[in-house]
Amino acid sequence: MLVVTLLNQKGGVGKTSCTHHLSGTLASVLGKRVLIVDADPQASLTQGWWGPSATRTLDPSSTIAPILAGDLPHPGQVIHETGLAGLHLVPGSRAASVYNVADPTTASRESRETLREFLVEVAGDYDLALIDCPPNLYGCSFAALAASNHLVVPVQPEDYGAQGIADVLDSLDLVRSEGYPVTLLGYLLTMVQSRRALHQVYEANVREAYGDLVFAARMPEAAEFPEAIAQRKTITQYKPKGAAAKAIRAIAEELLSRTEGVQPTAKGVAA
Ligand SMILES: Nc1ncnc2c1ncn2[C@@H]1O[C@H](COP(=O)(O)OP(=O)(O)OP(=O)(O)O)[C@@H](O)[C@H]1O
Ligand SMILES: [Mg+2]
């Protein structure tokens, strides 16, 4: 199983939307067995499947919270069906916010390692895990990075100096310096309005600055993405033949090809 974290501490760049739609395409179009993990105490990814009130009333013991608390729950306790074949969810919970400590290097070993250990345990059941993170570089994001093979940084085509990339790279270095071999898979442009001159300029700037590290495929801005989530669907269920679904498929295929050649360890993650 490959584990990919989507992280940028900048808020609202499309981390959750991307995780939601990508996971649907990977499962239902590309036939992968996918586990999505909601490491954000805001639990937006979970709300996308179950709605806000069901998410709020979830028993924390059936979410990511016990994992971040340092327990290794039985997988059946915290892994749930999404209703889409091949796609399962470890929900997020407000209860996880106590583990989202500002200085993750001082956090207990448990908070830093149990997510990784949990994913190793279930690695045989999935081809891929995608982890959605909060918009900060605290304990939950640190745990996600420590559990991952790869990092994808969603960025909007705006001034790349304001996109938080340098801070994400600092966190990546920090996690790697603690012995976790997560690598940067690339930057993913999100909410792209390709006809907008300013977006074209910023996209060109990002590509010039980061070269091949920028995914060729992009997530366009499209009303269908939030519309699909409002209906508790992924884009491939909502408008399977539309341009938005095709764009997500291109991202999913590029993500898989970028991870090719990465051999999971015998334990399953963190090659
Ligand atoms: N490609 C898109 N086209 C149109 N709207 C989008 C797109 N991607 C995201 N949005 C909208 O932008 C807002 C922010 O998106 P999202 O919640 O995915 O970002 P995020 O990075 O996860 O935010 P946070 O930092 O709060 O976790 C949401 O209202 C979402 O519906
Ligand atoms: Mg989010």
Short mmCIF file of C-alpha atoms and ligand atoms in Angstrom, two decimals:
data_model
loop_
_atom_site.label_atom_id
_atom_site.label_comp_id
_atom_site.label_asym_id
_atom_site.label_seq_id
_atom_site.Cartn_x
_atom_site.Cartn_y
_atom_site.Cartn_z
CA MET A 1 0.00 0.00 0.00
CA LEU A 2 1.22 3.47 -0.87
CA VAL A 3 0.35 6.25 1.52
CA VAL A 4 -0.03 9.77 0.16
CA THR A 5 -0.65 12.86 2.28
CA LEU A 6 -2.22 16.00 0.82
CA LEU A 7 -0.96 18.92 2.86
CA ASN A 8 -0.58 22.66 2.69
CA GLN A 9 -0.94 24.82 5.78
CA LYS A 10 -2.60 27.44 3.64
CA GLY A 11 -6.34 27.16 4.17
CA GLY A 12 -8.89 26.60 1.45
CA VAL A 13 -6.53 25.54 -1.33
CA GLY A 14 -8.59 22.45 -2.17
CA LYS A 15 -6.90 19.73 -0.09
CA THR A 16 -10.15 18.12 0.99
CA SER A 17 -11.97 18.47 -2.35
CA CYS A 18 -9.02 16.96 -4.11
CA THR A 19 -8.76 14.05 -1.68
CA HIS A 20 -12.51 13.40 -1.99
CA HIS A 21 -12.70 13.35 -5.78
CA LEU A 22 -9.32 11.71 -6.36
CA SER A 23 -10.20 8.85 -4.06
CA GLY A 24 -13.48 8.27 -5.92
CA THR A 25 -11.73 8.11 -9.28
CA LEU A 26 -8.95 5.88 -7.99
CA ALA A 27 -11.54 3.46 -6.60
CA SER A 28 -14.36 3.47 -9.12
CA VAL A 29 -12.57 4.29 -12.39
CA LEU A 30 -9.07 2.91 -11.85
CA GLY A 31 -10.14 -0.07 -9.73
CA LYS A 32 -7.88 0.63 -6.77
CA ARG A 33 -8.68 -0.34 -3.21
CA VAL A 34 -8.50 3.00 -1.44
CA LEU A 35 -8.57 4.07 2.20
CA ILE A 36 -9.13 7.76 2.91
CA VAL A 37 -8.03 9.06 6.28
CA ASP A 38 -9.41 12.30 7.69
CA ALA A 39 -6.61 13.69 9.84
CA ASP A 40 -8.24 17.12 10.06
CA PRO A 41 -10.15 17.83 13.31
CA GLN A 42 -12.48 20.01 11.17
CA ALA A 43 -13.50 16.64 9.62
CA SER A 44 -14.47 18.21 6.30
CA LEU A 45 -13.62 15.07 4.34
CA THR A 46 -15.93 13.06 6.57
CA GLN A 47 -18.69 15.65 6.21
CA GLY A 48 -18.40 15.26 2.44
CA TRP A 49 -19.58 11.68 2.84
CA TRP A 50 -21.92 11.81 5.79
CA GLY A 51 -22.91 15.45 6.20
CA PRO A 52 -22.17 17.81 9.10
CA SER A 53 -24.61 16.55 11.72
CA ALA A 54 -23.82 12.84 11.33
CA THR A 55 -20.14 13.74 11.48
CA ARG A 56 -20.58 15.82 14.64
CA THR A 57 -22.41 13.04 16.42
CA LEU A 58 -19.94 10.31 15.52
CA ASP A 59 -18.64 8.44 18.53
CA PRO A 60 -14.99 9.58 18.70
CA SER A 61 -13.92 5.99 19.34
CA SER A 62 -14.99 5.12 15.79
CA THR A 63 -12.81 7.86 14.26
CA ILE A 64 -9.12 8.66 13.93
CA ALA A 65 -9.10 9.99 17.52
CA PRO A 66 -8.07 6.75 19.28
CA ILE A 67 -5.27 6.24 16.76
CA LEU A 68 -3.86 9.69 17.48
CA ALA A 69 -4.33 8.97 21.18
CA GLY A 70 -1.81 6.18 20.83
CA ASP A 71 -4.13 3.17 20.75
CA LEU A 72 -4.14 0.69 17.92
CA PRO A 73 -7.88 0.08 17.52
CA HIS A 74 -9.21 -2.93 15.69
CA PRO A 75 -9.46 -1.80 12.03
CA GLY A 76 -13.18 -2.62 11.98
CA GLN A 77 -13.73 -0.09 14.78
CA VAL A 78 -12.46 2.91 12.80
CA ILE A 79 -12.65 1.93 9.11
CA HIS A 80 -16.05 2.55 7.56
CA GLU A 81 -17.68 1.93 4.20
CA THR A 82 -18.31 5.06 2.15
CA GLY A 83 -20.98 3.46 -0.02
CA LEU A 84 -18.63 3.51 -3.02
CA ALA A 85 -17.14 0.10 -3.79
CA GLY A 86 -13.46 -0.13 -2.97
CA LEU A 87 -13.40 3.10 -0.97
CA HIS A 88 -13.23 3.12 2.82
CA LEU A 89 -12.92 5.96 5.31
CA VAL A 90 -11.29 6.55 8.68
CA PRO A 91 -13.39 9.54 9.76
CA GLY A 92 -12.14 12.67 11.39
CA SER A 93 -13.33 14.04 14.71
CA ARG A 94 -13.26 17.25 16.71
CA ALA A 95 -11.96 15.01 19.49
CA ALA A 96 -8.71 14.73 17.53
CA SER A 97 -7.94 18.42 18.02
CA VAL A 98 -6.25 17.76 21.37
CA TYR A 99 -3.57 15.82 19.49
CA ASN A 100 -3.02 18.67 17.04
CA VAL A 101 -0.27 20.20 19.19
CA ALA A 102 1.64 23.18 17.87
CA ASP A 103 5.08 21.67 18.38
CA PRO A 104 4.78 18.11 17.12
CA THR A 105 8.37 17.23 17.96
CA THR A 106 7.52 17.42 21.65
CA ALA A 107 4.43 15.24 21.23
CA SER A 108 4.51 11.74 22.60
CA ARG A 109 5.83 8.93 20.48
CA GLU A 110 2.30 7.53 20.38
CA SER A 111 0.77 10.49 18.58
CA ARG A 112 3.57 10.47 16.07
CA GLU A 113 3.76 6.78 15.37
CA THR A 114 0.43 5.08 15.82
CA LEU A 115 -1.12 6.32 12.59
CA ARG A 116 1.86 4.83 10.80
CA GLU A 117 1.54 1.58 12.73
CA PHE A 118 -2.18 1.43 12.04
CA LEU A 119 -1.65 1.84 8.29
CA VAL A 120 1.05 -0.84 8.32
CA GLU A 121 -1.49 -3.16 9.92
CA VAL A 122 -4.11 -2.62 7.19
CA ALA A 123 -1.64 -2.29 4.30
CA GLY A 124 -2.60 -5.66 2.82
CA ASP A 125 -6.21 -4.58 2.33
CA TYR A 126 -5.57 -1.49 0.18
CA ASP A 127 -3.53 -0.30 -2.79
CA LEU A 128 -3.49 3.28 -1.62
CA ALA A 129 -4.26 5.45 1.36
CA LEU A 130 -4.88 9.19 0.97
CA ILE A 131 -4.64 11.37 4.08
CA ASP A 132 -6.35 14.77 4.26
CA CYS A 133 -4.76 17.25 6.68
CA PRO A 134 -5.76 20.40 8.54
CA PRO A 135 -4.48 23.78 7.33
CA ASN A 136 -1.56 23.86 9.73
CA LEU A 137 1.69 21.99 10.34
CA TYR A 138 0.88 20.75 13.84
CA GLY A 139 0.61 17.27 15.34
CA CYS A 140 -2.03 15.83 12.99
CA SER A 141 -0.12 16.86 9.87
CA PHE A 142 3.12 15.61 11.40
CA ALA A 143 1.51 12.22 12.12
CA ALA A 144 0.20 12.09 8.54
CA LEU A 145 3.61 12.84 7.07
CA ALA A 146 5.32 10.32 9.34
CA ALA A 147 2.86 7.68 8.12
CA SER A 148 3.30 8.48 4.43
CA ASN A 149 5.44 7.48 1.52
CA HIS A 150 4.62 10.65 -0.36
CA LEU A 151 3.49 14.23 0.03
CA VAL A 152 1.37 16.10 -2.51
CA VAL A 153 1.10 19.85 -1.93
CA PRO A 154 -2.03 21.39 -3.45
CA VAL A 155 -1.38 25.01 -4.47
CA GLN A 156 -3.55 27.63 -6.07
CA PRO A 157 -2.27 29.54 -9.08
CA GLU A 158 -1.61 32.66 -7.07
CA ASP A 159 1.61 34.26 -5.91
CA TYR A 160 3.62 31.15 -5.10
CA GLY A 161 5.54 33.02 -2.42
CA ALA A 162 2.23 33.27 -0.54
CA GLN A 163 1.33 29.62 -1.07
CA GLY A 164 3.08 28.32 2.04
CA ILE A 165 5.38 26.05 0.09
CA ALA A 166 8.52 26.97 2.05
CA ASP A 167 6.81 26.14 5.37
CA VAL A 168 5.54 22.80 4.10
CA LEU A 169 9.04 21.94 2.94
CA ASP A 170 10.41 22.84 6.39
CA SER A 171 7.91 20.41 7.94
CA LEU A 172 8.87 17.75 5.43
CA ASP A 173 12.54 18.21 6.39
CA LEU A 174 11.64 18.04 10.06
CA VAL A 175 9.72 14.78 9.65
CA ARG A 176 12.51 13.30 7.53
CA SER A 177 15.11 14.36 10.12
CA GLU A 178 13.15 12.30 12.66
CA GLY A 179 13.76 9.24 10.48
CA TYR A 180 10.56 9.03 8.42
CA PRO A 181 11.37 8.61 4.73
CA VAL A 182 8.46 10.55 3.19
CA THR A 183 9.24 12.19 -0.16
CA LEU A 184 7.73 15.10 -2.07
CA LEU A 185 5.72 13.69 -4.95
CA GLY A 186 4.87 17.10 -6.31
CA TYR A 187 2.83 20.27 -6.31
CA LEU A 188 -0.71 20.07 -7.62
CA LEU A 189 -2.32 23.18 -9.05
CA THR A 190 -5.91 23.51 -7.83
CA MET A 191 -8.89 25.70 -8.66
CA VAL A 192 -7.25 26.71 -11.93
CA GLN A 193 -9.19 29.10 -14.14
CA SER A 194 -7.22 28.50 -17.29
CA ARG A 195 -8.82 31.38 -19.20
CA ARG A 196 -7.85 33.89 -16.55
CA ALA A 197 -4.70 35.76 -17.55
CA LEU A 198 -3.50 36.06 -13.95
CA HIS A 199 -3.79 32.31 -13.43
CA GLN A 200 -1.81 31.70 -16.60
CA VAL A 201 0.96 33.96 -15.32
CA TYR A 202 1.05 32.34 -11.88
CA GLU A 203 0.93 28.86 -13.32
CA ALA A 204 3.89 29.70 -15.54
CA ASN A 205 5.74 31.10 -12.49
CA VAL A 206 5.13 27.98 -10.43
CA ARG A 207 6.24 25.73 -13.28
CA GLU A 208 9.36 27.80 -13.83
CA ALA A 209 10.22 27.73 -10.13
CA TYR A 210 9.53 24.03 -9.48
CA GLY A 211 9.82 22.37 -12.89
CA ASP A 212 8.89 18.69 -13.04
CA LEU A 213 7.80 18.74 -9.42
CA VAL A 214 4.60 20.41 -10.59
CA PHE A 215 1.97 17.91 -11.74
CA ALA A 216 1.19 18.36 -15.44
CA ALA A 217 -2.46 17.60 -14.62
CA ARG A 218 -4.41 20.31 -12.80
CA MET A 219 -7.64 20.55 -10.86
CA PRO A 220 -9.74 23.19 -12.62
CA GLU A 221 -12.15 25.45 -10.80
CA ALA A 222 -15.57 23.99 -11.52
CA ALA A 223 -18.91 24.30 -9.77
CA GLU A 224 -19.45 20.56 -10.26
CA PHE A 225 -16.84 19.74 -7.58
CA PRO A 226 -18.69 21.33 -4.63
CA GLU A 227 -22.05 20.37 -6.18
CA ALA A 228 -21.02 16.72 -6.18
CA ILE A 229 -19.88 16.90 -2.56
CA ALA A 230 -23.14 18.60 -1.58
CA GLN A 231 -24.89 15.51 -2.96
CA ARG A 232 -22.44 13.24 -1.08
CA LYS A 233 -20.98 12.03 -4.34
CA THR A 234 -17.61 12.09 -6.04
CA ILE A 235 -17.27 13.77 -9.40
CA THR A 236 -17.22 10.43 -11.23
CA GLN A 237 -20.59 9.54 -9.72
CA TYR A 238 -22.04 13.01 -10.27
CA LYS A 239 -20.91 13.85 -13.83
CA PRO A 240 -18.81 10.93 -15.06
CA LYS A 241 -18.37 12.22 -18.59
CA GLY A 242 -17.71 15.88 -17.82
CA ALA A 243 -14.48 17.84 -18.06
CA ALA A 244 -14.13 17.97 -14.26
CA ALA A 245 -14.20 14.15 -14.00
CA LYS A 246 -11.65 13.89 -16.81
CA ALA A 247 -9.35 16.34 -15.03
CA ILE A 248 -9.47 14.29 -11.84
CA ARG A 249 -8.77 11.13 -13.79
CA ALA A 250 -5.68 12.76 -15.31
CA ILE A 251 -4.48 13.71 -11.80
CA ALA A 252 -5.15 10.19 -10.50
CA GLU A 253 -3.24 8.62 -13.37
CA GLU A 254 -0.33 11.01 -12.95
CA LEU A 255 -0.28 10.35 -9.23
CA LEU A 256 -0.03 6.61 -9.86
CA SER A 257 2.67 7.02 -12.49
CA ARG A 258 4.68 9.31 -10.20
CA THR A 259 4.60 6.64 -7.49
CA GLU A 260 5.62 3.85 -9.86
CA GLY A 261 8.85 2.18 -8.95
CA VAL A 262 8.33 2.96 -5.29
CA GLN A 263 8.36 -0.37 -3.55
CA PRO A 264 6.44 -0.55 -0.31
CA THR A 265 8.46 -2.25 2.40
CA ALA A 266 7.50 -5.66 3.72
CA LYS A 267 5.56 -3.78 6.36
CA GLY A 268 3.59 -2.03 3.67
CA VAL A 269 4.29 1.66 4.08
CA ALA A 270 7.14 4.11 4.30
CA ALA A 271 9.43 2.47 1.74
N1 LIG B 1 -11.68 22.81 -8.03
C1 LIG B 1 -12.61 23.53 -7.36
N2 LIG B 1 -13.56 24.22 -8.03
C2 LIG B 1 -14.47 24.96 -7.36
N3 LIG B 1 -14.51 25.05 -6.03
C3 LIG B 1 -13.59 24.37 -5.31
C4 LIG B 1 -12.60 23.58 -5.94
N4 LIG B 1 -11.81 23.03 -4.98
C5 LIG B 1 -12.30 23.45 -3.82
N5 LIG B 1 -13.37 24.26 -4.00
C6 LIG B 1 -14.13 24.96 -2.94
O1 LIG B 1 -13.21 25.80 -2.25
C7 LIG B 1 -13.42 25.72 -0.85
C8 LIG B 1 -12.15 25.20 -0.16
O2 LIG B 1 -11.91 23.88 -0.63
P1 LIG B 1 -11.42 22.72 0.34
O3 LIG B 1 -12.27 22.66 1.56
O4 LIG B 1 -11.28 21.51 -0.47
O5 LIG B 1 -9.98 23.30 0.72
P2 LIG B 1 -9.03 22.83 1.91
O6 LIG B 1 -7.65 23.18 1.50
O7 LIG B 1 -9.30 21.45 2.28
O8 LIG B 1 -9.52 23.80 3.09
P3 LIG B 1 -9.03 23.73 4.63
O9 LIG B 1 -7.69 24.39 4.63
O10 LIG B 1 -10.07 24.50 5.40
O11 LIG B 1 -8.96 22.30 5.02
C9 LIG B 1 -14.62 24.83 -0.66
O12 LIG B 1 -15.77 25.65 -0.57
C10 LIG B 1 -14.67 23.99 -1.92
O13 LIG B 1 -15.97 23.59 -2.25
MG MG B 2 -9.72 20.66 4.17
#
